[in-house]
CSV table of C-alpha atoms in Angstrom, one decimal:
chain,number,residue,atom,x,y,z
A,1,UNK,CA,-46.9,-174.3,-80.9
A,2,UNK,CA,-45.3,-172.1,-83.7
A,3,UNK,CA,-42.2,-174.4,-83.3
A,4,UNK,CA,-43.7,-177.4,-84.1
A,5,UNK,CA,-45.9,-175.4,-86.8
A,6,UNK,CA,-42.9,-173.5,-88.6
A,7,UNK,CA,-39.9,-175.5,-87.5
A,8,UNK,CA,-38.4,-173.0,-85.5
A,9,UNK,CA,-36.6,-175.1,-83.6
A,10,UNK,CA,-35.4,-177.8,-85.9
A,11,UNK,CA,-32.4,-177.4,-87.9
A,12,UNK,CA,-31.5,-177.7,-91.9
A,13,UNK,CA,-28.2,-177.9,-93.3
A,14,UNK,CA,-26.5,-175.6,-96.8
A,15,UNK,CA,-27.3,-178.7,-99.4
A,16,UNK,CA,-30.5,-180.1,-98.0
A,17,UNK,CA,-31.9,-176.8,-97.4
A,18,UNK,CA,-30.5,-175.8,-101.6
A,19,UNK,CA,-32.1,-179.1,-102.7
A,20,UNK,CA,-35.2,-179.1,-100.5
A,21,UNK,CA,-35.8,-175.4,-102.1
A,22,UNK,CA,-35.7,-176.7,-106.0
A,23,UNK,CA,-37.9,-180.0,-104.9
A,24,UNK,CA,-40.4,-177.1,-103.3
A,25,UNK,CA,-40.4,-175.2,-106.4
A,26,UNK,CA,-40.7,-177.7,-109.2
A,27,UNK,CA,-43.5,-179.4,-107.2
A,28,UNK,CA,-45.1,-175.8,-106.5
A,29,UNK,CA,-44.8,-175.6,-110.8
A,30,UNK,CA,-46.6,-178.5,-111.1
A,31,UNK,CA,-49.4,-178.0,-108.4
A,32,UNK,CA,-50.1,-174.9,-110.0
A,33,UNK,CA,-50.3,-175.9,-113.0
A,34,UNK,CA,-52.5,-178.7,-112.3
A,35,UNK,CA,-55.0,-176.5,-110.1
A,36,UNK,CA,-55.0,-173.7,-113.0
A,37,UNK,CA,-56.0,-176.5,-115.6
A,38,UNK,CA,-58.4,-178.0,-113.3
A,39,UNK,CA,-59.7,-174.2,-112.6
A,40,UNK,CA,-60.2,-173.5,-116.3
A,41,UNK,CA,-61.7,-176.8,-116.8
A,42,UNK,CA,-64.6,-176.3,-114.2
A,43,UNK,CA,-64.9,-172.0,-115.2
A,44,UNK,CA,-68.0,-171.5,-116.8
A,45,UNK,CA,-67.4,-171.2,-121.0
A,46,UNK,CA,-65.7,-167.5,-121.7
A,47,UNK,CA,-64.7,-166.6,-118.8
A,48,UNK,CA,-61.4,-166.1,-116.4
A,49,UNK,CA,-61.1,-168.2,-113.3
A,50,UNK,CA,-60.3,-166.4,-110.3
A,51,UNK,CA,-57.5,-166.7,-108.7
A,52,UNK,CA,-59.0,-167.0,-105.5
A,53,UNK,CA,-60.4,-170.5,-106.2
A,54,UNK,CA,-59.9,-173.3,-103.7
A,55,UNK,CA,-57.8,-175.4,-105.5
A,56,UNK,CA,-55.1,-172.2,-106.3
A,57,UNK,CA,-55.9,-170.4,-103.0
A,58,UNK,CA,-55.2,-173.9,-101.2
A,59,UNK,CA,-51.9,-174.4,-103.1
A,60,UNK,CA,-50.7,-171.0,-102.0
A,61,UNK,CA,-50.8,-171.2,-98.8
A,62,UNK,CA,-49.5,-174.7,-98.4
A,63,UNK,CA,-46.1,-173.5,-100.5
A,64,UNK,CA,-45.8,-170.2,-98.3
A,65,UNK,CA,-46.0,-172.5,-95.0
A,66,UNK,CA,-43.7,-175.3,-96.8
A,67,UNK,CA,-41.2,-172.1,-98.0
A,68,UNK,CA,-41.4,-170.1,-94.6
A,69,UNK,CA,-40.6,-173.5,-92.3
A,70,UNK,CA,-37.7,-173.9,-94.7
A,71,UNK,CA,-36.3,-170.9,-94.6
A,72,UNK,CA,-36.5,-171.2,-90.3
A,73,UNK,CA,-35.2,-174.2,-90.3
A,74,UNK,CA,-32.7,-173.0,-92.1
A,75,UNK,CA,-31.8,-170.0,-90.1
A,76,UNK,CA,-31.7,-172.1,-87.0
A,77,UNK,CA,-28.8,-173.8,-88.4
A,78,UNK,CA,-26.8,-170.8,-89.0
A,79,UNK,CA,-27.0,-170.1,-85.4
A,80,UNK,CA,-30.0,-166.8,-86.0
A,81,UNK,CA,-33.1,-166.8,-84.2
A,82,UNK,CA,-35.9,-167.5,-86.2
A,83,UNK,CA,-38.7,-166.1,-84.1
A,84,UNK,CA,-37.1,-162.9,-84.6
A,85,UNK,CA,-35.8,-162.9,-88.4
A,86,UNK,CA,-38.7,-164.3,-89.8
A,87,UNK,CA,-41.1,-161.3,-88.6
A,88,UNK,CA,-38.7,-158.8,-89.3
A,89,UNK,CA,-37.7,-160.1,-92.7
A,90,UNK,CA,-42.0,-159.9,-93.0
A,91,UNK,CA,-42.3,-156.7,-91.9
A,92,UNK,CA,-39.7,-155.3,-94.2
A,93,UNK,CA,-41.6,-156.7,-97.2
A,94,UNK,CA,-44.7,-155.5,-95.8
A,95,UNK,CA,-43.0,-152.2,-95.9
A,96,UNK,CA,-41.3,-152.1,-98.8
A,97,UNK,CA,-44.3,-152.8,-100.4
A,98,UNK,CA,-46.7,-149.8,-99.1
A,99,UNK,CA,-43.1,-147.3,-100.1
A,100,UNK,CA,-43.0,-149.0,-103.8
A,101,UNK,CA,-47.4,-148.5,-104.1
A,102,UNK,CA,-47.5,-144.9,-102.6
A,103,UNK,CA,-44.3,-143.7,-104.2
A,104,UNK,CA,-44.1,-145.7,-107.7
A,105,UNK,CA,-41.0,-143.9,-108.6
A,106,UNK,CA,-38.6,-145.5,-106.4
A,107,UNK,CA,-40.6,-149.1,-107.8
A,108,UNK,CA,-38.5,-151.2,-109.3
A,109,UNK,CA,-41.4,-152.5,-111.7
A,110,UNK,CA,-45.1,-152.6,-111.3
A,111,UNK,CA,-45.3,-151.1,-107.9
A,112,UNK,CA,-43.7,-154.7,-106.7
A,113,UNK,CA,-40.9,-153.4,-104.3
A,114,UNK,CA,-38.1,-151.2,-104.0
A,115,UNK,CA,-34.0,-151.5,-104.8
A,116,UNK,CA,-33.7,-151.5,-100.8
A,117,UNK,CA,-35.8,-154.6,-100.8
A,118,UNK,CA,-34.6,-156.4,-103.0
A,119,UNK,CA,-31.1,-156.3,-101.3
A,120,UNK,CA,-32.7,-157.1,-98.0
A,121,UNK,CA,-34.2,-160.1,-99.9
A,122,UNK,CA,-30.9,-161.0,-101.8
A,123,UNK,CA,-28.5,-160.7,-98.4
A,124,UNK,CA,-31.2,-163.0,-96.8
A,125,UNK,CA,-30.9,-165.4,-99.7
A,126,UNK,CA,-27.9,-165.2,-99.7
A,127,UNK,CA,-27.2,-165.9,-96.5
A,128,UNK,CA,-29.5,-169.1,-96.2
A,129,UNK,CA,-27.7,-170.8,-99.4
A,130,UNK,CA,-23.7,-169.6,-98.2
A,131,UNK,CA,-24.0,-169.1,-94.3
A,132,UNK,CA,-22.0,-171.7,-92.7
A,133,UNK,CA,-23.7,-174.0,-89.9
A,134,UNK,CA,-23.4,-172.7,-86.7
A,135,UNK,CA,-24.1,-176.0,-85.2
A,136,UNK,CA,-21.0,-176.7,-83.5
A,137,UNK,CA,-21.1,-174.7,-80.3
A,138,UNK,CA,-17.1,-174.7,-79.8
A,139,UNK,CA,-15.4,-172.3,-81.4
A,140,UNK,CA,-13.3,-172.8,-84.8
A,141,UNK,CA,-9.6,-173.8,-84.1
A,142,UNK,CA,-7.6,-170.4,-85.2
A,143,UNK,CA,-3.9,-171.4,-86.9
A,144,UNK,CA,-2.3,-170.7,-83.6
A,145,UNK,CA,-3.9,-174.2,-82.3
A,146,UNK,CA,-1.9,-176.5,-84.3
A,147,UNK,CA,1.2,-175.2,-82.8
A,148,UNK,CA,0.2,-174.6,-79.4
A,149,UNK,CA,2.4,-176.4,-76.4
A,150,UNK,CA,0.7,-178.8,-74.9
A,151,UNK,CA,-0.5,-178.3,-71.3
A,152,UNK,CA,1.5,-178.5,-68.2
A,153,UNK,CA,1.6,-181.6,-66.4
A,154,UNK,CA,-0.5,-181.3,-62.9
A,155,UNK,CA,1.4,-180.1,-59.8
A,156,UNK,CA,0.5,-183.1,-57.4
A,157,UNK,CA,2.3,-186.2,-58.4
A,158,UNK,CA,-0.1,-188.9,-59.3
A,159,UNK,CA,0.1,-191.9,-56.4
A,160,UNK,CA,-0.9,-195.3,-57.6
A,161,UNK,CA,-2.7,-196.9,-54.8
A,162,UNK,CA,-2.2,-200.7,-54.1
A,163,UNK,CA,-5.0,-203.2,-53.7
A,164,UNK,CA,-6.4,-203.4,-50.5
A,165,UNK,CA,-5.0,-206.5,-48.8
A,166,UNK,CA,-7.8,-209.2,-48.9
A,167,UNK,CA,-9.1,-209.9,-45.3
A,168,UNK,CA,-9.3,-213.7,-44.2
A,169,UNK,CA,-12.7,-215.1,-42.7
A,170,UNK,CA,-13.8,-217.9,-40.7
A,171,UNK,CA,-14.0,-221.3,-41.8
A,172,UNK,CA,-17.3,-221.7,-40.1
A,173,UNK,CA,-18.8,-218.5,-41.8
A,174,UNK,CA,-20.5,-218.1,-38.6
A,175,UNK,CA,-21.7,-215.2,-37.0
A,176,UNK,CA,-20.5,-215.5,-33.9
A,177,UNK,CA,-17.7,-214.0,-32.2
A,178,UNK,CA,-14.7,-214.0,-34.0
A,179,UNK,CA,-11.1,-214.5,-32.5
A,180,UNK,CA,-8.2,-212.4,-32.9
């Protein structure tokens, strides 16, 4: 079920995956800026809307599914297993999170995350936009290939076999007993 949800088993190349990420955000910019106008325009006069409202909260989680099946299609190409990355690259945020809010020192700005998450974050980037595929399941040629002697011819000679002489038949096409 989470396959067919997140795209964990579908696969997403370097360029499609780069261009499918700046499509993603620009229409993200634009969806939120539409639902944030359409949110002030229905707030009552002199006051905030919140940023819980349907229209924002909606948006949100549609561009955090569209971004997460992305970036697991993405890491099923470079050979990775999603199921396991994507939780773990989670769970680090989660927990990079709680270290930056209960120890605001090591923040790297308004208790948002830490120097060790945001090079967890960067090497994952990273690796999505400049990981090769790993879609071809035989291994690269090394240099020694194009020099390589080509294999030894088989031990057993090969024998042609003739055609198998073609058998006469009766001029009746009877079944009966035949004569030798």
């Amino acid at each position: 079920m989470l396959g067919f949800l997140f795209g964990f088993n579908a696969r997403i190349g370097r360029l499609h995956f780069f261009c499918s990420t700046l499509v993603v955000t620009i229409m993200m910019v634009v969806v939120y800026a539409a639902a944030i106008a359409y949110a002030f325009q229905t707030a009552p006069k002199g006051t905030v809307p919140s940023p819980t409202s349907g229209p924002i909260f909606a948006a949100a989680i549609f561009f955090a599914w569209l971004t997460v099946t992305l970036q697991s299609m993405r890491f099923r190409d470079i050979g990775w297993d999603p199921v396991c990355v994507m939780p773990a690259w989670i769970a680090v945020a989660i927990v990079d999170g709680l270290v930056a809010t209960k120890f605001p020192a090591m923040s790297l700005g308004h208790e948002r995350c830490t120097m060790v998450g945001a090079l967890v974050n960067l090497s994952l980037f990273l690796a999505l936009l400049f990981c090769p595929s790993g879609a071809d399941d035989s291994p690269a040629p090394t240099p020694d290939d194009r020099f390589r002697a080509p294999d030894p011819p088989s031990p057993h000679p090969v024998v042609e076999t003739l055609a198998a002489p073609q058998i006469s038949r009766p001029a009746n096409g009877g079944f009966g007993r035949r004569g030798l």
